[in-house]
Short mmCIF file of C-alpha atoms and ligand atoms in Angstrom, two decimals:
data_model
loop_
_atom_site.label_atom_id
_atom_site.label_comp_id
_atom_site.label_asym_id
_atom_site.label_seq_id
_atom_site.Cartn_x
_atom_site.Cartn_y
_atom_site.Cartn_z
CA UNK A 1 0.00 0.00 0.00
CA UNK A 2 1.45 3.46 -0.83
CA UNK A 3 1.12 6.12 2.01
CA UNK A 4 -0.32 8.32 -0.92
CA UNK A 5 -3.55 10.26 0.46
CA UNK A 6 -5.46 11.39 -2.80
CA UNK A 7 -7.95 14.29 -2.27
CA UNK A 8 -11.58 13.79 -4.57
CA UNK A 9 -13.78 17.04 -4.53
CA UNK A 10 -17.53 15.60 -4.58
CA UNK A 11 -19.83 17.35 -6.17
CA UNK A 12 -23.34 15.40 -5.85
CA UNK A 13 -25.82 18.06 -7.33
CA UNK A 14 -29.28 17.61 -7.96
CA UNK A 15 -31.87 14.75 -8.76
CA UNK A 16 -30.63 11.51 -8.88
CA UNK A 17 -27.10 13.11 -8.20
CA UNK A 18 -27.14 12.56 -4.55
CA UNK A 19 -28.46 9.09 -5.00
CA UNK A 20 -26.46 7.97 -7.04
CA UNK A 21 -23.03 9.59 -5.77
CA UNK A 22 -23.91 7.60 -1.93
CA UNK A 23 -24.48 4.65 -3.40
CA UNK A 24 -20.85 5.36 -5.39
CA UNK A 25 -19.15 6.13 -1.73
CA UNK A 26 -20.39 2.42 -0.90
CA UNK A 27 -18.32 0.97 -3.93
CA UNK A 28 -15.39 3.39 -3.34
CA UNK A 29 -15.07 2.15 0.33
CA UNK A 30 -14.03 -1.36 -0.90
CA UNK A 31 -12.02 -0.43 -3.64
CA UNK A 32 -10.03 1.92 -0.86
CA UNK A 33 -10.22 -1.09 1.31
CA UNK A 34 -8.99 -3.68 -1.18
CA UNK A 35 -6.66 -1.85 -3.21
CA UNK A 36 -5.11 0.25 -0.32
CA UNK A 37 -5.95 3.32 -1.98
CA UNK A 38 -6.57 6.39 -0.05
CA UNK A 39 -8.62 8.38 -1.06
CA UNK A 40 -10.01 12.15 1.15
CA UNK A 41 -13.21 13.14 -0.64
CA UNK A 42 -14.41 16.62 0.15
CA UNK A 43 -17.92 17.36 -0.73
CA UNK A 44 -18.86 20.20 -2.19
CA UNK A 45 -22.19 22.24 -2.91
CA UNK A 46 -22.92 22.22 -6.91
CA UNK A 47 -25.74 23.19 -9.20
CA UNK A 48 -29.48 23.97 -7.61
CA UNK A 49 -28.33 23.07 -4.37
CA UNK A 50 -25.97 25.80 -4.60
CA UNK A 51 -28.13 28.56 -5.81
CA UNK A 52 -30.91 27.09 -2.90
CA UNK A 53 -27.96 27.30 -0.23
CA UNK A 54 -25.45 30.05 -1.06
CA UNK A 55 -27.54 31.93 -4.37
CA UNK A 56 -24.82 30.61 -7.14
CA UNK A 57 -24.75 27.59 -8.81
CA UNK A 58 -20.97 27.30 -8.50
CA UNK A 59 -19.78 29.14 -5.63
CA UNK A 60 -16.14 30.12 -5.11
CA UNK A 61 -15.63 27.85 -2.02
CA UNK A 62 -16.96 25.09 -4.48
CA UNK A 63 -13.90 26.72 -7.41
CA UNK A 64 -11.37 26.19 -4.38
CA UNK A 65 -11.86 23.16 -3.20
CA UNK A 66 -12.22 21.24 -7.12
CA UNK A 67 -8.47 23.30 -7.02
CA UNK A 68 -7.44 21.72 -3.87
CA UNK A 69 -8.36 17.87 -5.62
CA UNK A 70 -6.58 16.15 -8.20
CA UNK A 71 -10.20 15.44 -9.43
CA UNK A 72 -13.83 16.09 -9.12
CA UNK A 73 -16.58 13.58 -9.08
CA UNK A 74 -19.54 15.26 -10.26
CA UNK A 75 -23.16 14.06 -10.23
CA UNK A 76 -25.81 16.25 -12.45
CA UNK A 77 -27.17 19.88 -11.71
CA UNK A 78 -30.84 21.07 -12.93
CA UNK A 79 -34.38 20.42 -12.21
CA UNK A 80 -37.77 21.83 -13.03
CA UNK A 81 -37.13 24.61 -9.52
CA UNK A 82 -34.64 25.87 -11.48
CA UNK A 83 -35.61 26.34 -15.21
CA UNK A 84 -37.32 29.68 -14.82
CA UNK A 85 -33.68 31.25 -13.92
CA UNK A 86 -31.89 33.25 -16.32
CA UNK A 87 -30.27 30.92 -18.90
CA UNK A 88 -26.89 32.67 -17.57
CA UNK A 89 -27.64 31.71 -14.07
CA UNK A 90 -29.29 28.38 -14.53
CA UNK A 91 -27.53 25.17 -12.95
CA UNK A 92 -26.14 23.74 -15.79
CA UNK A 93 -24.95 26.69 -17.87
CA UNK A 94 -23.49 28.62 -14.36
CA UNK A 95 -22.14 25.34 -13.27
CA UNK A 96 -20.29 23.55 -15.84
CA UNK A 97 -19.28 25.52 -18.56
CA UNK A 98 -17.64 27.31 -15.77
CA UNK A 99 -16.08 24.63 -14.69
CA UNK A 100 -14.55 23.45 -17.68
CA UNK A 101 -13.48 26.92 -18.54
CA UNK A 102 -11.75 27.32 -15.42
CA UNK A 103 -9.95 24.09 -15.16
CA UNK A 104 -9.15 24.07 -19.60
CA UNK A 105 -10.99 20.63 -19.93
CA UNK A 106 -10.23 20.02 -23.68
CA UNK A 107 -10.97 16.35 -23.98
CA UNK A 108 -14.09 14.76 -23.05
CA UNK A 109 -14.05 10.96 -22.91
CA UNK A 110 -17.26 9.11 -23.74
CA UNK A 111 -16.93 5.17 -23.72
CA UNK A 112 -20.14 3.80 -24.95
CA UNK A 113 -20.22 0.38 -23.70
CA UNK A 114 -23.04 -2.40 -24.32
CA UNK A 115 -22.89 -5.11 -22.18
CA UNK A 116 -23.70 -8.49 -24.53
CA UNK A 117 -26.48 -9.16 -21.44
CA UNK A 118 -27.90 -6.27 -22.25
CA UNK A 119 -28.66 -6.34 -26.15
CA UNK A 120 -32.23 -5.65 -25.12
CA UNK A 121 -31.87 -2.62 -24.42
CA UNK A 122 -30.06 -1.32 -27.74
CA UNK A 123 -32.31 0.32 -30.38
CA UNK A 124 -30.02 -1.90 -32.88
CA UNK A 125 -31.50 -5.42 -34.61
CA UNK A 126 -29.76 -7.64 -31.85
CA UNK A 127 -28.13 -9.66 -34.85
CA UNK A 128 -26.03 -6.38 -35.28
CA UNK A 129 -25.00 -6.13 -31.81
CA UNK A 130 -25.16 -9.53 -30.41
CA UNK A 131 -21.36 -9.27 -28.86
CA UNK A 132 -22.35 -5.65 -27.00
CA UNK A 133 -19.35 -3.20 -28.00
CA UNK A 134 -16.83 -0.57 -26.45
CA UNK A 135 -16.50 2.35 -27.97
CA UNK A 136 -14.71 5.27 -26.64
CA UNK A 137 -15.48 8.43 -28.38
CA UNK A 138 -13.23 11.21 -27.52
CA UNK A 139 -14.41 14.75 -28.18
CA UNK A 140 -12.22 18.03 -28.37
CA UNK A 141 -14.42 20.34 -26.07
CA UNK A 142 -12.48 23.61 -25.96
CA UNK A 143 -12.28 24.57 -29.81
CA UNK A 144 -13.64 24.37 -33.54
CA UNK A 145 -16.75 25.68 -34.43
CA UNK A 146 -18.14 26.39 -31.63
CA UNK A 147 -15.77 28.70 -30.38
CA UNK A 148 -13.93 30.31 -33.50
CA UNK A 149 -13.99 33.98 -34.15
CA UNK A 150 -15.98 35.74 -36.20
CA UNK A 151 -19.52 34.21 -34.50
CA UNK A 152 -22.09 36.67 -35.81
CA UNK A 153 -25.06 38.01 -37.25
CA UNK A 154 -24.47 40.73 -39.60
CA UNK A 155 -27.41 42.75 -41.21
CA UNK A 156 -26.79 42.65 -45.39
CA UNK A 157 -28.84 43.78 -48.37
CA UNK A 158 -31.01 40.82 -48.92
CA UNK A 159 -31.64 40.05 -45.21
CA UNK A 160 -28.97 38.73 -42.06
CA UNK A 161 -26.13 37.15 -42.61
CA UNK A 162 -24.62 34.45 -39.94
CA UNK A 163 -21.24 33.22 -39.44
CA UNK A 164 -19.69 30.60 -37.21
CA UNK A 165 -15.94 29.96 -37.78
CA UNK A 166 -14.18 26.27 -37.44
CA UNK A 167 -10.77 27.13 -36.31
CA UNK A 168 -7.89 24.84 -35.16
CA UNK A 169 -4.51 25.11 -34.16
CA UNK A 170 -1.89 22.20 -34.13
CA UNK A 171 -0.88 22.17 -29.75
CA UNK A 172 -4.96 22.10 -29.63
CA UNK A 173 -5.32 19.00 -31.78
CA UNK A 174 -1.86 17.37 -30.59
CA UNK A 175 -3.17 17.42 -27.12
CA UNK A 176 -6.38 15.70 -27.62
CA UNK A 177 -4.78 12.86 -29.77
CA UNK A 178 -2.32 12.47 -27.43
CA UNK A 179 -5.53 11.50 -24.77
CA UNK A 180 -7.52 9.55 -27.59
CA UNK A 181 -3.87 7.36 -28.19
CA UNK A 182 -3.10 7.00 -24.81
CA UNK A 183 -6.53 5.82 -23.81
CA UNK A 184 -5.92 2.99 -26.75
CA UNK A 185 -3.20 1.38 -25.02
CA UNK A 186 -5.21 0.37 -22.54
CA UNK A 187 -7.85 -1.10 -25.11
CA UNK A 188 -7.75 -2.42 -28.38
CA UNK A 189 -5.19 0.13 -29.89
CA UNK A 190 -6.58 1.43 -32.64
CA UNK A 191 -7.90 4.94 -32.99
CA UNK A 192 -10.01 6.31 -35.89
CA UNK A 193 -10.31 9.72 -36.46
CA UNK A 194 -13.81 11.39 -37.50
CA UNK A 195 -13.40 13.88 -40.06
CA UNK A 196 -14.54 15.32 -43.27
CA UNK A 197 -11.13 16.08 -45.03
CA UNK A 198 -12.88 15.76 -48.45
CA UNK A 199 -14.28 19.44 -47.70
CA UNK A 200 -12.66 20.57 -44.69
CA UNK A 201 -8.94 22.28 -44.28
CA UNK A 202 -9.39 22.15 -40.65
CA UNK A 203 -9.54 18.28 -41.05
CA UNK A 204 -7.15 18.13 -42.95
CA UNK A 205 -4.67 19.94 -40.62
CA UNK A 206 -6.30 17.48 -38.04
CA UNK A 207 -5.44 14.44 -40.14
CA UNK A 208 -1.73 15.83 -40.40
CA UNK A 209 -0.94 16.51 -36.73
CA UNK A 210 -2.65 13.09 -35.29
CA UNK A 211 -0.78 10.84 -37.92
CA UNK A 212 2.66 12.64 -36.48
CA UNK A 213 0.94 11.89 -32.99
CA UNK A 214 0.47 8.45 -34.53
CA UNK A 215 4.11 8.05 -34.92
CA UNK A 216 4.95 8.44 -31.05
CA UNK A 217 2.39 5.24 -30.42
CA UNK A 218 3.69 2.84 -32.93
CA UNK A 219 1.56 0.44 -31.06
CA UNK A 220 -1.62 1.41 -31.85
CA UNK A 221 -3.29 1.16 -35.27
CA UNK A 222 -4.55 4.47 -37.06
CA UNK A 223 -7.44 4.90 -39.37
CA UNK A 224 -9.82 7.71 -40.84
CA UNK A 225 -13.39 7.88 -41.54
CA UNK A 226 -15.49 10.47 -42.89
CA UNK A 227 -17.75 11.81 -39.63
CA UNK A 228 -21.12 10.90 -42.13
CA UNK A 229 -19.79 7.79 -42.44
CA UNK A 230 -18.74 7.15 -39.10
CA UNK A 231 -22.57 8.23 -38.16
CA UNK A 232 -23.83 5.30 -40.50
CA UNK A 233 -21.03 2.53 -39.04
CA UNK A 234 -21.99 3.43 -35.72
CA UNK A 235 -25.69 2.07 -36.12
CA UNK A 236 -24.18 -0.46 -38.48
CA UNK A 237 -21.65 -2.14 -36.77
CA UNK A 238 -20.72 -0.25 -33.66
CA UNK A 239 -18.16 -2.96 -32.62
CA UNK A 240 -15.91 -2.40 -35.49
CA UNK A 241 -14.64 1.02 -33.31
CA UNK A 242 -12.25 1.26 -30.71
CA UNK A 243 -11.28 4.46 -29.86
CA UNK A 244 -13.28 7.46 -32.34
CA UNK A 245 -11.32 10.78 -32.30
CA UNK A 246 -13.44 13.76 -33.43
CA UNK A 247 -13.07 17.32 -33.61
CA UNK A 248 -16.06 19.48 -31.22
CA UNK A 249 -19.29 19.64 -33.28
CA UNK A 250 -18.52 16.04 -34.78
CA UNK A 251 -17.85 14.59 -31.57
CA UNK A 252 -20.96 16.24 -30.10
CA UNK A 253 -23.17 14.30 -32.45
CA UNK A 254 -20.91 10.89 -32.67
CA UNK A 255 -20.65 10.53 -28.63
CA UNK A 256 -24.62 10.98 -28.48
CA UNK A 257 -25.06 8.58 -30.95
CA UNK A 258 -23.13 6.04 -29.62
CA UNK A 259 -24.56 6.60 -26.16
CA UNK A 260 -27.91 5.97 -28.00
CA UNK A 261 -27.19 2.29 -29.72
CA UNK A 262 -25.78 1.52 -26.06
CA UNK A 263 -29.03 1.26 -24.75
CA UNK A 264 -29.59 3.26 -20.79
CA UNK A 265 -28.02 6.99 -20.19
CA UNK A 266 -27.90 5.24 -16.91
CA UNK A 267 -25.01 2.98 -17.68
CA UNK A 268 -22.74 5.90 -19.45
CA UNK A 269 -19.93 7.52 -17.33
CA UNK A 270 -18.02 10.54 -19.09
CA UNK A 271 -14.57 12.03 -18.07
CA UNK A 272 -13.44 15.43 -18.97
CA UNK A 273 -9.20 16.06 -18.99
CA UNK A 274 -7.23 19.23 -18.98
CA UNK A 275 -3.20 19.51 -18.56
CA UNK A 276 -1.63 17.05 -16.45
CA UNK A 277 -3.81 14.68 -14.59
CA UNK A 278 -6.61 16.37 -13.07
CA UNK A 279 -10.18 15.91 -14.70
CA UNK A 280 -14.20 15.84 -14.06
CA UNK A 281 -16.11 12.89 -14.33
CA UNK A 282 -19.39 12.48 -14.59
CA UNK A 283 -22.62 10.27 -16.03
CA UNK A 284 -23.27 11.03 -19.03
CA UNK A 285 -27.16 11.66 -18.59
CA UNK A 286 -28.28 14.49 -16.39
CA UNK A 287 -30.49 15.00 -13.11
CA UNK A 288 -32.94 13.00 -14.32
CA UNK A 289 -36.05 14.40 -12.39
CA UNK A 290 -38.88 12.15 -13.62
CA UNK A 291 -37.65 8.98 -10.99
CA UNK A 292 -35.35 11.65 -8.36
CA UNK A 293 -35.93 10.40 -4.92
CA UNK A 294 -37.43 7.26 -5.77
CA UNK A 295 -34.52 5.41 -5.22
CA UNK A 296 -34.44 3.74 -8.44
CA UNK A 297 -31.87 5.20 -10.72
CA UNK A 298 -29.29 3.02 -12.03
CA UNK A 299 -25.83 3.92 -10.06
CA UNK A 300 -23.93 2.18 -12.61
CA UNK A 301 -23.25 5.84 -14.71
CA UNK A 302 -21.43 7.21 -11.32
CA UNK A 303 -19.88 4.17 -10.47
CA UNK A 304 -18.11 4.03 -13.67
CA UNK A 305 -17.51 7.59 -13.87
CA UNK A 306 -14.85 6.90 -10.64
CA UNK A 307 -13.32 4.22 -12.29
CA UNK A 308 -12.52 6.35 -14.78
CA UNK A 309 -11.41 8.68 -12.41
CA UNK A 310 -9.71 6.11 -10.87
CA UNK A 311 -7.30 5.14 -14.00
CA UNK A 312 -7.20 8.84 -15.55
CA UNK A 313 -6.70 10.79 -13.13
CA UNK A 314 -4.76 8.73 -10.05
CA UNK A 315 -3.47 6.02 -12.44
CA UNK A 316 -4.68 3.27 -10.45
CA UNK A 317 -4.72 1.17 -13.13
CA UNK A 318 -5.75 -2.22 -11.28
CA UNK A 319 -8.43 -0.35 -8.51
CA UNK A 320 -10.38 1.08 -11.85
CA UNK A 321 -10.14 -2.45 -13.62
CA UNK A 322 -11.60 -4.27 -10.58
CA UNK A 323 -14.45 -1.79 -10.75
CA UNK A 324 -15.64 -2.03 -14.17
CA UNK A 325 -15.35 -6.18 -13.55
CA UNK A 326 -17.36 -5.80 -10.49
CA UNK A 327 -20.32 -3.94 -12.79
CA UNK A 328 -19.57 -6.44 -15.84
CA UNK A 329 -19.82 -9.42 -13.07
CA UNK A 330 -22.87 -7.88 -11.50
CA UNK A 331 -25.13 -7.44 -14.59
CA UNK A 332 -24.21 -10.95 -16.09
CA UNK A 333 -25.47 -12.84 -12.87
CA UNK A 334 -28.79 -10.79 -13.44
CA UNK A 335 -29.07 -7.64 -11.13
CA UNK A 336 -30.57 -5.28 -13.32
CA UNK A 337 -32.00 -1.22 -12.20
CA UNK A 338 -35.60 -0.13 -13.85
CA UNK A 339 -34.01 1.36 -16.52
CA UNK A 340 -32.07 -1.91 -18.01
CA UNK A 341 -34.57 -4.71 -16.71
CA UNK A 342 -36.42 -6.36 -19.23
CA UNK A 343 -40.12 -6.86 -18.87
CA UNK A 344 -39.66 -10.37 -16.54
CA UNK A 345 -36.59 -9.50 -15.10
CA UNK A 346 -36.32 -8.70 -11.13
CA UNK A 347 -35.47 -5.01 -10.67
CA UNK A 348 -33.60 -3.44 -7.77
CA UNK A 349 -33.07 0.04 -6.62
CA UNK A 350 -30.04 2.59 -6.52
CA UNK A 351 -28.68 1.26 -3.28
CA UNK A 352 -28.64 -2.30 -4.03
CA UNK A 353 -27.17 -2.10 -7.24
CA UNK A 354 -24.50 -0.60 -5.85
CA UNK A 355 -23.91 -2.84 -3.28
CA UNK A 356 -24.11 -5.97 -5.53
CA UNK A 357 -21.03 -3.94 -7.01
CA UNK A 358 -19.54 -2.93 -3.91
CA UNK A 359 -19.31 -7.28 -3.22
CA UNK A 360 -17.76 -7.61 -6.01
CA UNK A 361 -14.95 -4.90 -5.50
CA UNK A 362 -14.64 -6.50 -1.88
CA UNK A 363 -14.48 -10.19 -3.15
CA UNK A 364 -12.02 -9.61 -5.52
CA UNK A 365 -14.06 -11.22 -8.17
CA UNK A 366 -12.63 -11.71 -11.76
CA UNK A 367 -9.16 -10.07 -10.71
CA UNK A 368 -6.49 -10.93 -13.59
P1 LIG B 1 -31.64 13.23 -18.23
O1 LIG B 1 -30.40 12.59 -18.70
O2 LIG B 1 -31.67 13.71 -16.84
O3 LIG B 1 -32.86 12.17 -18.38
C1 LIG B 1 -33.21 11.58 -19.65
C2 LIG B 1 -33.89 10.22 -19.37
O4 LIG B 1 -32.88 9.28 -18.96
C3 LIG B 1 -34.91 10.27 -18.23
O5 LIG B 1 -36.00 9.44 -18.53
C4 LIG B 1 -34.15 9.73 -17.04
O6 LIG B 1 -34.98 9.11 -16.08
C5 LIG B 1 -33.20 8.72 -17.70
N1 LIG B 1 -31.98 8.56 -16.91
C6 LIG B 1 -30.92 9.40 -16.85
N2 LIG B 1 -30.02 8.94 -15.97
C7 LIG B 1 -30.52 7.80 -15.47
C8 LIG B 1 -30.07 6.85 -14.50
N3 LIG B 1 -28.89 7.00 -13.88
N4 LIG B 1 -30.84 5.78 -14.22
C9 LIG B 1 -32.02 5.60 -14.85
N5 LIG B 1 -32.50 6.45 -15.77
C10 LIG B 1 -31.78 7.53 -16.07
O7 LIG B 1 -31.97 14.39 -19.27
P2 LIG B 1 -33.10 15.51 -19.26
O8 LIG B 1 -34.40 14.92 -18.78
O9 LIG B 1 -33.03 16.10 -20.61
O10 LIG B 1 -32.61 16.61 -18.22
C11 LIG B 1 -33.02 16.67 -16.87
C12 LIG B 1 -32.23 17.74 -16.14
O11 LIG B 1 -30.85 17.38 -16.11
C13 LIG B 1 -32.31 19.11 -16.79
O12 LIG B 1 -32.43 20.08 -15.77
C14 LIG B 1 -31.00 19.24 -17.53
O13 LIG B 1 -30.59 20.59 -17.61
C15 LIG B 1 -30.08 18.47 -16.59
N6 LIG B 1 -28.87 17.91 -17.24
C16 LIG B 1 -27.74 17.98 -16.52
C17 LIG B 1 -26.58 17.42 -17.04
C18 LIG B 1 -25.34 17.47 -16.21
O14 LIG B 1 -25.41 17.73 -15.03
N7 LIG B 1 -24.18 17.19 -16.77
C19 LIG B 1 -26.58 16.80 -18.30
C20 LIG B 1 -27.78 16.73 -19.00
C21 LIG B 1 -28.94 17.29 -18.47
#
């Protein structure tokens, strides 16, 4: 056991959030306790809660502390109490986008796993996806369209005139290949990179600068594919993907469209990396209001969001590992939330999900 003492900012949120983040801290205790990693987690106030408690959806003490960590496990923030706010001041707009700003999150992981128990649940023929898949799509978050200058609305002679502007430079592209390649050796090692470089310069300039990134990681196998193409494959044959490297606004659309074909929002965790090793994860879906307080949201999403946060951002490689066999484990001997039970299947709630998983982690079950 190292004598390392690791300091997690937890930021629960709203909705499910808080429900799903406790039953998280039940899984976390066992991995601390059977991987002898030591972990501080300082919660902090996030979202709705904030505004309710302190009038700001991300107040400064909640800035300072994510500072303090060398990650933040975040839940979701929003809910109907909030929606008639100011966009500006609403939880997820005053919350996250903040976040990210401050902390220069370029890269936003999405692995969109389907679990071959769980073919069911994938809009896909089950003949196409009969072996589930793992794809990991990783999205550049910081640039391209949806940040270049100009961004206007001009007044002309035959009515308005609207410009958005798809910039890249090479350091912002080399540093989110250098994520999508190193995430590969840990997988299948192969990355394919989403472009259109049969109309766009910016793609090719991306196609240029990840093949010299390419050359660092002779291990791992590069390939292209147009993004429209890429759309089509992914409902096709998700399974032929590893890791998918896009640019912002293609990555946008690709990660949501993988997450669809995978079936539940509640079984998709999300990681979001700036400089060095510090990063926010998070499930992919939100606050999800409709079942909040019910006790019946699937915890998987936040589980998997620390093991992620486990590998990326502490490097404990084996700790993450014995998570994500603990979930696989747990959903092939049948323990299955609301949201991924089929119609004669035996449901269970938030808490017991989790600590099906949490056995698992403790037992030691599957470990390589
Ligand atoms: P949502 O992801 O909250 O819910 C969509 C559907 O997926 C709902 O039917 C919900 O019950 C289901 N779902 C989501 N997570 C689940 C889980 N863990 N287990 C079982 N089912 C789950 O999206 P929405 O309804 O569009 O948004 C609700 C609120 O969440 C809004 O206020 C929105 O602003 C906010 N939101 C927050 C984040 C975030 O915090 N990162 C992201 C998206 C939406």
């Amino acid at each position: 056991m190292s004598n390392k003492v690791y300091r997690i900012a937890v930021l629960a949120g709203d909705g499910i959030g808080p429900e799903v983040m406790s039953a998280t801290m039940r899984v976390a205790e066992e991995v601390e306790k059977r991987h002898g990693v030591q972990i501080e987690w300082k919660d902090g106030l996030v979202g709705g809660a904030a505004i309710d408690a302190k009038g700001k959806a991300l107040p400064e003490e909640t800035i300072e502390l994510c500072r303090s960590a060398q990650a933040v496990l975040f839940g979701s923030v929003g809910g109907p109490k909030w929606e008639t706010l100011p966009p500006n001041e609403q939880p997820e707009r005053a919350a996250l986008l903040p976040l990210r700003k401050t902390f220069g999150l370029y890269a936003n992981l999405r692995p969109a796993v389907l679990y071959p128990e769980l073919v069911a649940c994938s809009p896909l023929r089950p003949d196409r996806v009969a072996a589930g898949f793992d794809v990991l799509v990783v999205r550049e978050l910081t640039g391209g369209l949806y940040f270049g200058q100009p961004k206007e609305t001009t007044q002309t002679a035959r009515g308005e005139r609207a410009v958005d502007t798809m910039v890249y430079e090479t350091h912002e592209i080399e540093r989110v290949a250098e994520v999508a390649f190193r995430a590969a050796a840990h997988r299948k090692k192969r990355v394919t990179l989403a472009d259109k470089a049969n109309v766009l310069e910016t793609s090719l300039l991306w196609r240029k600068v990840v093949r010299g990134v390419a050359a660092k990681h002779p291990s791992i196998t590069l390939d292209f594919i147009y993004a429209d193409n890429a759309a089509m494959q992914l409902v096709r044959d998700p399974a032929r993907f590893d890791v998918l490297l896009c640019e912002n606004l293609f990555g946008d659309m690709l990660s949501d469209q993988a997450a669809a074909v995978a079936g539940s929002l509640g079984m998709l965790p999300s990681a979001s990396l700036g400089e060095g090793s510090f990063g926010l994860y998070e499930p992919a879906g939100g606050s999800a209001p409709d079942i909040a307080g019910k006790g019946v949201a699937n915890p998987i999403a936040q589980i998997l969001s620390l093991a992620l946060l486990l590998e990326m951002s502490l490097g404990e490689l084996e700790a993450a590992q014995s998570v994500r066999r603990a979930v696989a484990e747990a959903i092939r001997e049948g323990w299955r939330t609301a949201d991924v039970a089929g119609p004669t299947e035996k449901k269970v709630g938030t808490r017991a999900m989790a600590q099906e998983i949490a056995r698992r982690v403790a037992l030691g079950r599957g470990k390589s």
